[in-house]
Amino acid sequence: MRVLRTIVQTLFLAGVVAVMIRGAMGLTASTCETYCPFAGFVALYSLLRYKTYTCAMNELHVALFVSLVALTFVTKKSFCSWVCPLGTVQEWIGKAGRKVFGRYVRPPIAVDRILLNLKYVVLVLVLGLTWTVWQGHLGFRAYDPFYIIFTGFQGHETLWFSIFIGIGVLVAAFFVPMVWCRYLCPLSAVMDPMSRAGFLRLRRNPGLCTDCGICDEACPHGIPVATADEVTARNCTNCLECVEVCPEKGALELTLFGK
Amino acid sequence: MKKVIVIPAAILLLILVAFATMGAYRVPTLVVEFVEKRPAVVASVEYTVDGLTCRGKSRGFAGMISGVEGIVSLTTYVRSNTAIVEYDPTLTDPVEIETAFEGPIVHEDEDEEYFPFKAKK
């Protein structure tokens, strides 16, 4: 499972790096943003209200966002742990941090619960600013680590503080796993309600589970898998790290429509 | 755990679906009417233009062709870098329009010429 996921992650990461290199060489006008479904979500406003697109938003963004909605309903937030290059990079950095510290470093539960809601604030801010102050312009680029990092810190809207944001997210991911995805990513906030409904989800078999808690420790999103009968958590990305480390075969199983 | 294959299969399928269906969401990035009254005869020409990547660039493009006599309207689609120009064939032609938008812009601050648009042949 882990090998399959790593292959898929590597393919998408390689794709976005290839776009970045080709862009730097002047071989394409495309950037990582060309394939970002979050731009599709932002574009819905102008598409539905004015029947037009602003800034660089276009029909591919919207089509990718619609596909993302379908994907999330079927497989929860698998986009984050299987597709998103920023998620991949953070995961790998987080695993390096785990090796150094011997475990994932997590904020206290009370703090974590508060931080988990920050991404909704970010989402409201991004939408609000885009359609008021920024007048339909994708002004979030300067603050978006996906854009900042995967344009090689050289995107045309990368400002001086953007570099600190990009590097800051990468460094923070070493200490707190998936820090951007968990606490700040506005696309993650959009996917949350759909992710709860995701048909492909993990189920714990209490008869086989020994309550060892290894799955809880392995989850980069800090989901308490060991105490759940079914993992419906909005943050579950179906990375299946918990299944990978589970010593009891069959104690954790992936179910589709409950079967 | 064979169900895990559902994830990459769904990802691949939905990416293909996105590319196949994006036409359903195609609307213009910019529509500009240059004249109040349309002429009796209107022809149109479609260009694929390098550099036509956003709404701001579309406005710049509109500014560059606005000086050509006989231009009726401009519609742009940035995903495909397409500019559809309607014109009065008795007053201008596609070559003159292309010459207008491929011309240089002089940057106010740097007093330097640059060429933001180029038609793809």
Tab-separated table of C-alpha atoms in Angstrom:
chain	number	residue	atom	x	y	z
A	1	MET	CA	0.000	0.000	0.000
A	2	ARG	CA	2.725	2.413	1.004
A	3	VAL	CA	4.691	1.595	-2.143
A	4	LEU	CA	1.665	2.251	-4.333
A	5	ARG	CA	0.954	5.557	-2.618
A	6	THR	CA	4.597	6.619	-2.794
A	7	ILE	CA	4.627	5.900	-6.525
A	8	VAL	CA	1.490	7.997	-7.068
A	9	GLN	CA	2.821	10.830	-4.890
A	10	THR	CA	6.168	10.791	-6.676
A	11	LEU	CA	4.500	10.945	-10.080
A	12	PHE	CA	2.484	14.044	-9.161
A	13	LEU	CA	5.442	15.692	-7.458
A	14	ALA	CA	7.642	14.965	-10.479
A	15	GLY	CA	4.949	16.415	-12.732
A	16	VAL	CA	4.740	19.698	-10.863
A	17	VAL	CA	8.542	19.950	-10.605
A	18	ALA	CA	8.759	19.330	-14.364
A	19	VAL	CA	6.303	22.203	-14.945
A	20	MET	CA	8.401	24.390	-12.634
A	21	ILE	CA	11.635	23.596	-14.486
A	22	ARG	CA	10.054	24.026	-17.919
A	23	GLY	CA	8.639	27.357	-16.759
A	24	ALA	CA	12.043	28.497	-15.491
A	25	MET	CA	13.535	27.584	-18.871
A	26	GLY	CA	10.851	29.582	-20.654
A	27	LEU	CA	9.441	26.478	-22.342
A	28	THR	CA	5.920	26.885	-20.952
A	29	ALA	CA	3.691	29.598	-19.564
A	30	SER	CA	2.090	27.014	-17.266
A	31	THR	CA	2.836	27.004	-13.559
A	32	CYS	CA	1.789	24.735	-10.709
A	33	GLU	CA	-1.254	27.004	-10.420
A	34	THR	CA	-2.474	25.851	-13.841
A	35	TYR	CA	-3.513	22.563	-12.226
A	36	CYS	CA	-4.678	23.813	-8.817
A	37	PRO	CA	-8.297	22.883	-8.011
A	38	PHE	CA	-8.520	25.578	-5.333
A	39	ALA	CA	-8.496	28.202	-8.102
A	40	GLY	CA	-11.553	26.380	-9.452
A	41	PHE	CA	-13.353	26.813	-6.157
A	42	VAL	CA	-12.490	30.505	-6.068
A	43	ALA	CA	-13.584	30.864	-9.711
A	44	LEU	CA	-17.074	29.514	-8.997
A	45	TYR	CA	-18.148	32.927	-7.742
A	46	SER	CA	-17.377	34.805	-10.965
A	47	LEU	CA	-18.518	31.878	-13.105
A	48	LEU	CA	-21.940	31.664	-11.458
A	49	ARG	CA	-22.486	35.377	-10.890
A	50	TYR	CA	-20.920	37.011	-13.951
A	51	LYS	CA	-20.441	34.101	-16.395
A	52	THR	CA	-16.789	34.998	-16.743
A	53	TYR	CA	-13.405	34.285	-15.193
A	54	THR	CA	-11.070	36.744	-13.591
A	55	CYS	CA	-7.294	36.738	-13.295
A	56	ALA	CA	-5.843	33.462	-14.644
A	57	MET	CA	-8.771	31.308	-13.539
A	58	ASN	CA	-10.318	29.176	-16.245
A	59	GLU	CA	-12.445	26.160	-17.072
A	60	LEU	CA	-9.734	23.602	-16.254
A	61	HIS	CA	-9.574	24.866	-12.675
A	62	VAL	CA	-13.329	24.449	-12.287
A	63	ALA	CA	-13.319	20.996	-13.903
A	64	LEU	CA	-10.507	19.891	-11.587
A	65	PHE	CA	-12.394	21.218	-8.584
A	66	VAL	CA	-15.566	19.350	-9.589
A	67	SER	CA	-13.493	16.180	-9.942
A	68	LEU	CA	-11.966	16.856	-6.540
A	69	VAL	CA	-15.433	17.062	-4.999
A	70	ALA	CA	-16.316	13.698	-6.517
A	71	LEU	CA	-13.003	12.217	-5.384
A	72	THR	CA	-13.526	13.452	-1.826
A	73	PHE	CA	-17.028	12.002	-1.634
A	74	VAL	CA	-15.641	8.645	-2.724
A	75	THR	CA	-12.238	8.492	-1.041
A	76	LYS	CA	-12.273	11.216	1.639
A	77	LYS	CA	-9.290	13.577	1.464
A	78	SER	CA	-7.111	11.153	-0.476
A	79	PHE	CA	-6.165	14.130	-2.675
A	80	CYS	CA	-4.044	15.458	0.203
A	81	SER	CA	-2.040	12.303	0.794
A	82	TRP	CA	-1.955	10.849	-2.697
A	83	VAL	CA	-1.920	13.825	-5.098
A	84	CYS	CA	-1.038	17.199	-3.575
A	85	PRO	CA	2.710	17.817	-4.011
A	86	LEU	CA	2.771	20.144	-1.009
A	87	GLY	CA	1.217	17.393	1.108
A	88	THR	CA	3.841	14.964	-0.179
A	89	VAL	CA	6.749	17.243	0.642
A	90	GLN	CA	5.364	17.986	4.098
A	91	GLU	CA	4.770	14.308	4.768
A	92	TRP	CA	8.322	13.396	3.841
A	93	ILE	CA	9.751	16.219	5.916
A	94	GLY	CA	7.486	15.208	8.801
A	95	LYS	CA	8.747	11.643	8.602
A	96	ALA	CA	12.308	12.932	8.772
A	97	GLY	CA	11.328	14.884	11.878
A	98	ARG	CA	9.747	11.766	13.347
A	99	LYS	CA	12.989	9.875	12.874
A	100	VAL	CA	14.918	12.601	14.655
A	101	PHE	CA	12.463	13.004	17.549
A	102	GLY	CA	11.450	9.344	17.710
A	103	ARG	CA	7.756	10.232	17.365
A	104	TYR	CA	5.479	12.830	15.814
A	105	VAL	CA	5.525	16.029	17.831
A	106	ARG	CA	1.963	17.212	18.370
A	107	PRO	CA	0.537	20.289	20.038
A	108	PRO	CA	-1.560	19.698	23.169
A	109	ILE	CA	-5.063	18.467	22.287
A	110	ALA	CA	-6.792	21.693	23.370
A	111	VAL	CA	-4.435	23.799	21.239
A	112	ASP	CA	-4.744	21.350	18.350
A	113	ARG	CA	-8.557	21.667	18.396
A	114	ILE	CA	-8.325	25.438	18.145
A	115	LEU	CA	-5.678	25.334	15.427
A	116	LEU	CA	-7.750	22.858	13.390
A	117	ASN	CA	-10.318	25.610	12.842
A	118	LEU	CA	-7.800	28.160	11.576
A	119	LYS	CA	-8.130	26.907	8.009
A	120	TYR	CA	-11.775	28.009	7.943
A	121	VAL	CA	-10.645	31.515	8.874
A	122	VAL	CA	-8.053	31.354	6.088
A	123	LEU	CA	-10.730	30.187	3.636
A	124	VAL	CA	-13.099	33.020	4.526
A	125	LEU	CA	-10.254	35.534	4.324
A	126	VAL	CA	-9.078	34.290	0.936
A	127	LEU	CA	-12.573	34.330	-0.562
A	128	GLY	CA	-13.446	37.658	1.033
A	129	LEU	CA	-10.272	39.390	-0.072
A	130	THR	CA	-10.318	37.870	-3.561
A	131	TRP	CA	-13.788	39.216	-4.304
A	132	THR	CA	-13.401	42.587	-2.566
A	133	VAL	CA	-9.950	44.091	-2.035
A	134	TRP	CA	-8.205	42.035	-4.702
A	135	GLN	CA	-11.099	42.530	-7.167
A	136	GLY	CA	-11.053	39.021	-8.557
A	137	HIS	CA	-7.279	38.823	-8.630
A	138	LEU	CA	-5.634	35.706	-7.164
A	139	GLY	CA	-3.859	37.736	-4.505
A	140	PHE	CA	-3.545	34.655	-2.300
A	141	ARG	CA	-0.609	33.559	-4.455
A	142	ALA	CA	1.789	35.664	-2.415
A	143	TYR	CA	0.749	33.763	0.738
A	144	ASP	CA	0.210	30.308	-0.748
A	145	PRO	CA	3.115	27.937	-0.049
A	146	PHE	CA	2.036	25.677	-2.944
A	147	TYR	CA	2.465	28.564	-5.386
A	148	ILE	CA	5.535	29.958	-3.628
A	149	ILE	CA	7.457	26.671	-3.421
A	150	PHE	CA	6.451	25.105	-6.733
A	151	THR	CA	7.254	28.181	-8.750
A	152	GLY	CA	10.747	27.794	-7.304
A	153	PHE	CA	10.255	30.936	-5.159
A	154	GLN	CA	10.259	32.846	-8.447
A	155	GLY	CA	6.572	33.178	-9.275
A	156	HIS	CA	5.692	36.610	-10.609
A	157	GLU	CA	3.673	37.312	-7.456
A	158	THR	CA	6.218	35.970	-4.989
A	159	LEU	CA	6.986	38.859	-2.646
A	160	TRP	CA	9.745	39.189	-0.068
A	161	PHE	CA	7.627	37.760	2.740
A	162	SER	CA	6.412	34.894	0.514
A	163	ILE	CA	9.850	33.342	0.773
A	164	PHE	CA	9.548	33.308	4.566
A	165	ILE	CA	6.112	31.676	4.285
A	166	GLY	CA	7.393	28.981	1.915
A	167	ILE	CA	10.457	28.155	3.947
A	168	GLY	CA	8.512	28.548	7.192
A	169	VAL	CA	5.951	25.911	6.179
A	170	LEU	CA	8.688	23.468	5.185
A	171	VAL	CA	10.592	23.991	8.422
A	172	ALA	CA	7.434	23.813	10.554
A	173	ALA	CA	6.476	20.509	8.883
A	174	PHE	CA	9.648	19.021	10.362
A	175	PHE	CA	8.388	19.732	13.865
A	176	VAL	CA	4.608	19.448	13.436
A	177	PRO	CA	3.467	16.908	10.837
A	178	MET	CA	1.378	18.250	7.946
A	179	VAL	CA	1.234	21.667	9.565
A	180	TRP	CA	-0.100	23.541	6.530
A	181	CYS	CA	-2.625	20.856	5.564
A	182	ARG	CA	-3.915	20.374	9.103
A	183	TYR	CA	-4.197	23.956	10.239
A	184	LEU	CA	-4.128	26.410	7.352
A	185	CYS	CA	-4.927	24.962	3.931
A	186	PRO	CA	-8.159	26.575	2.634
A	187	LEU	CA	-8.712	23.753	0.142
A	188	SER	CA	-8.621	21.318	3.039
A	189	ALA	CA	-11.332	23.412	4.704
A	190	VAL	CA	-13.483	23.178	1.569
A	191	MET	CA	-13.104	19.394	1.516
A	192	ASP	CA	-13.885	18.843	5.204
A	193	PRO	CA	-17.667	18.361	5.040
A	194	MET	CA	-17.393	16.091	1.987
A	195	SER	CA	-14.605	14.133	3.618
A	196	ARG	CA	-16.852	13.258	6.548
A	197	ALA	CA	-19.212	11.570	4.113
A	198	GLY	CA	-16.406	9.778	2.202
A	199	PHE	CA	-17.576	6.304	1.197
A	200	LEU	CA	-14.118	4.699	1.298
A	201	ARG	CA	-13.154	4.702	4.940
A	202	LEU	CA	-11.339	2.687	7.539
A	203	ARG	CA	-13.143	0.415	9.936
A	204	ARG	CA	-11.629	-1.027	13.086
A	205	ASN	CA	-12.504	-4.571	14.032
A	206	PRO	CA	-12.703	-4.503	17.856
A	207	GLY	CA	-12.501	-8.301	17.987
A	208	LEU	CA	-9.060	-8.288	16.394
A	209	CYS	CA	-7.745	-4.962	17.718
A	210	THR	CA	-5.499	-5.268	20.765
A	211	ASP	CA	-5.709	-1.549	21.596
A	212	CYS	CA	-1.945	-1.215	21.257
A	213	GLY	CA	-2.346	2.358	19.955
A	214	ILE	CA	0.389	2.064	17.331
A	215	CYS	CA	-2.060	3.335	14.708
A	216	ASP	CA	-2.675	6.526	16.690
A	217	GLU	CA	1.019	7.254	16.818
A	218	ALA	CA	1.487	6.559	13.091
A	219	CYS	CA	-1.288	8.888	11.936
A	220	PRO	CA	0.284	12.128	10.671
A	221	HIS	CA	-3.020	13.894	11.326
A	222	GLY	CA	-3.282	12.726	14.929
A	223	ILE	CA	-6.599	10.927	14.435
A	224	PRO	CA	-7.485	8.606	17.333
A	225	VAL	CA	-7.907	5.524	15.162
A	226	ALA	CA	-7.544	3.072	18.054
A	227	THR	CA	-10.731	4.252	19.709
A	228	ALA	CA	-12.885	4.628	16.600
A	229	ASP	CA	-15.128	1.924	15.196
A	230	GLU	CA	-15.123	3.724	11.876
A	231	VAL	CA	-12.798	6.546	10.874
A	232	THR	CA	-15.100	9.361	9.840
A	233	ALA	CA	-12.723	12.140	10.936
A	234	ARG	CA	-12.734	15.068	8.517
A	235	ASN	CA	-8.937	15.085	8.530
A	236	CYS	CA	-8.490	11.474	7.434
A	237	THR	CA	-6.691	11.451	4.097
A	238	ASN	CA	-6.718	7.688	3.620
A	239	CYS	CA	-2.930	7.651	3.702
A	240	LEU	CA	-3.313	4.243	5.358
A	241	GLU	CA	-0.226	4.681	7.521
A	242	CYS	CA	-2.275	3.257	10.415
A	243	VAL	CA	-3.059	0.091	8.453
A	244	GLU	CA	0.567	-0.207	7.419
A	245	VAL	CA	1.825	-0.327	11.010
A	246	CYS	CA	-1.037	-2.336	12.513
A	247	PRO	CA	0.395	-5.631	13.846
A	248	GLU	CA	-2.973	-7.417	13.788
A	249	LYS	CA	-4.019	-8.456	10.293
A	250	GLY	CA	-7.604	-7.464	9.625
A	251	ALA	CA	-7.936	-5.216	12.673
A	252	LEU	CA	-8.098	-2.189	10.378
A	253	GLU	CA	-9.814	-2.556	7.055
A	254	LEU	CA	-10.735	-0.253	4.248
A	255	THR	CA	-14.448	-0.380	3.527
A	256	LEU	CA	-16.389	0.947	0.569
A	257	PHE	CA	-20.029	1.794	1.273
A	258	GLY	CA	-19.644	-0.061	4.574
A	259	LYS	CA	-18.574	-3.359	2.964
B	1	MET	CA	-7.017	-4.438	1.302
B	2	LYS	CA	-7.533	-4.744	-2.414
B	3	LYS	CA	-9.935	-1.815	-2.060
B	4	VAL	CA	-6.930	0.504	-1.853
B	5	ILE	CA	-6.732	0.360	-5.635
B	6	VAL	CA	-9.977	2.351	-5.671
B	7	ILE	CA	-7.983	5.457	-4.690
B	8	PRO	CA	-5.478	5.680	-7.577
B	9	ALA	CA	-8.150	4.423	-9.974
B	10	ALA	CA	-10.553	7.166	-8.867
B	11	ILE	CA	-7.794	9.796	-9.073
B	12	LEU	CA	-6.853	8.783	-12.613
B	13	LEU	CA	-10.460	8.523	-13.752
B	14	LEU	CA	-11.459	11.884	-12.313
B	15	ILE	CA	-8.459	13.675	-13.810
B	16	LEU	CA	-9.434	12.282	-17.200
B	17	VAL	CA	-13.031	13.338	-16.564
B	18	ALA	CA	-11.840	16.859	-15.656
B	19	PHE	CA	-9.920	17.282	-18.896
B	20	ALA	CA	-12.745	15.726	-20.913
B	21	THR	CA	-15.476	17.912	-19.415
B	22	MET	CA	-13.734	21.244	-18.951
B	23	GLY	CA	-15.466	22.539	-22.090
B	24	ALA	CA	-18.705	22.534	-20.103
B	25	TYR	CA	-17.327	25.340	-17.930
B	26	ARG	CA	-15.866	27.393	-20.770
B	27	VAL	CA	-16.881	31.033	-20.597
B	28	PRO	CA	-14.977	34.061	-21.906
B	29	THR	CA	-12.369	35.742	-19.761
B	30	LEU	CA	-13.031	39.102	-21.375
B	31	VAL	CA	-15.607	40.466	-23.817
B	32	VAL	CA	-15.093	43.969	-25.162
B	33	GLU	CA	-17.372	45.772	-27.599
B	34	PHE	CA	-15.457	48.570	-29.313
B	35	VAL	CA	-18.367	50.140	-31.198
B	36	GLU	CA	-21.831	51.208	-30.160
B	37	LYS	CA	-23.399	50.235	-33.477
B	38	ARG	CA	-22.251	47.123	-35.255
B	39	PRO	CA	-21.474	47.539	-38.957
B	40	ALA	CA	-23.602	45.814	-41.588
B	41	VAL	CA	-20.889	43.315	-42.428
B	42	VAL	CA	-18.782	41.753	-39.700
B	43	ALA	CA	-16.058	39.175	-40.144
B	44	SER	CA	-14.227	37.401	-37.366
B	45	VAL	CA	-10.774	35.971	-36.930
B	46	GLU	CA	-9.443	33.696	-34.209
B	47	TYR	CA	-5.871	33.961	-32.975
B	48	THR	CA	-3.954	31.769	-30.588
B	49	VAL	CA	-1.750	34.237	-28.771
B	50	ASP	CA	1.337	33.596	-26.682
B	51	GLY	CA	1.137	35.797	-23.606
B	52	LEU	CA	-2.650	35.868	-23.358
B	53	THR	CA	-2.683	34.223	-19.946
B	54	CYS	CA	-5.034	36.204	-17.728
B	55	ARG	CA	-7.751	38.841	-17.643
B	56	GLY	CA	-5.236	41.656	-17.152
B	57	LYS	CA	-3.284	40.561	-20.210
B	58	SER	CA	-6.569	40.328	-22.104
B	59	ARG	CA	-7.216	43.984	-21.247
B	60	GLY	CA	-3.734	44.866	-22.466
B	61	PHE	CA	-4.441	42.985	-25.677
B	62	ALA	CA	-7.700	44.906	-26.083
B	63	GLY	CA	-5.803	48.154	-25.626
B	64	MET	CA	-3.328	47.209	-28.336
B	65	ILE	CA	-5.973	46.482	-30.984
B	66	SER	CA	-8.338	49.265	-29.942
B	67	GLY	CA	-6.521	51.744	-32.167
B	68	VAL	CA	-7.172	49.736	-35.314
B	69	GLU	CA	-10.012	51.253	-37.286
B	70	GLY	CA	-12.799	48.754	-37.917
B	71	ILE	CA	-12.387	46.616	-34.793
B	72	VAL	CA	-15.846	45.610	-33.553
B	73	SER	CA	-15.314	43.286	-30.594
B	74	LEU	CA	-12.862	41.085	-28.759
B	75	THR	CA	-13.537	37.875	-26.838
B	76	THR	CA	-10.721	36.074	-25.031
B	77	TYR	CA	-10.354	32.633	-23.466
B	78	VAL	CA	-7.165	32.391	-21.439
B	79	ARG	CA	-7.128	28.602	-20.996
B	80	SER	CA	-6.582	28.178	-24.735
B	81	ASN	CA	-4.850	31.572	-25.220
B	82	THR	CA	-7.554	32.373	-27.735
B	83	ALA	CA	-8.583	35.815	-28.953
B	84	ILE	CA	-11.580	36.089	-31.245
B	85	VAL	CA	-11.711	39.452	-32.952
B	86	GLU	CA	-14.693	40.718	-34.909
B	87	TYR	CA	-13.942	43.421	-37.451
B	88	ASP	CA	-15.375	45.357	-40.340
B	89	PRO	CA	-13.729	43.778	-43.434
B	90	THR	CA	-14.122	46.985	-45.409
B	91	LEU	CA	-11.859	48.832	-42.960
B	92	THR	CA	-9.261	46.328	-41.710
B	93	ASP	CA	-8.025	42.772	-42.086
B	94	PRO	CA	-6.478	40.028	-39.923
B	95	VAL	CA	-2.907	40.967	-40.880
B	96	GLU	CA	-3.327	44.564	-39.727
B	97	ILE	CA	-4.892	43.388	-36.448
B	98	GLU	CA	-2.052	40.933	-35.864
B	99	THR	CA	0.517	43.624	-36.554
B	100	ALA	CA	-1.194	45.837	-33.962
B	101	PHE	CA	-1.094	43.341	-31.103
B	102	GLU	CA	2.354	42.017	-31.917
B	103	GLY	CA	3.753	45.511	-31.678
B	104	PRO	CA	5.838	46.725	-28.778
B	105	ILE	CA	4.754	48.353	-25.553
B	106	VAL	CA	7.043	50.924	-24.045
B	107	HIS	CA	7.345	50.555	-20.297
B	108	GLU	CA	6.701	53.925	-18.689
B	109	ASP	CA	9.428	53.686	-16.051
B	110	GLU	CA	12.182	51.945	-17.923
B	111	ASP	CA	11.693	53.455	-21.354
B	112	GLU	CA	12.154	49.963	-22.722
B	113	GLU	CA	10.201	48.232	-25.453
B	114	TYR	CA	8.780	44.771	-24.936
B	115	PHE	CA	6.539	42.514	-26.969
B	116	PRO	CA	3.897	40.904	-24.760
B	117	PHE	CA	1.901	39.094	-27.447
B	118	LYS	CA	2.764	36.912	-30.367
B	119	ALA	CA	0.351	34.995	-32.562
B	120	LYS	CA	1.023	31.283	-32.780
B	121	LYS	CA	1.099	30.199	-36.406
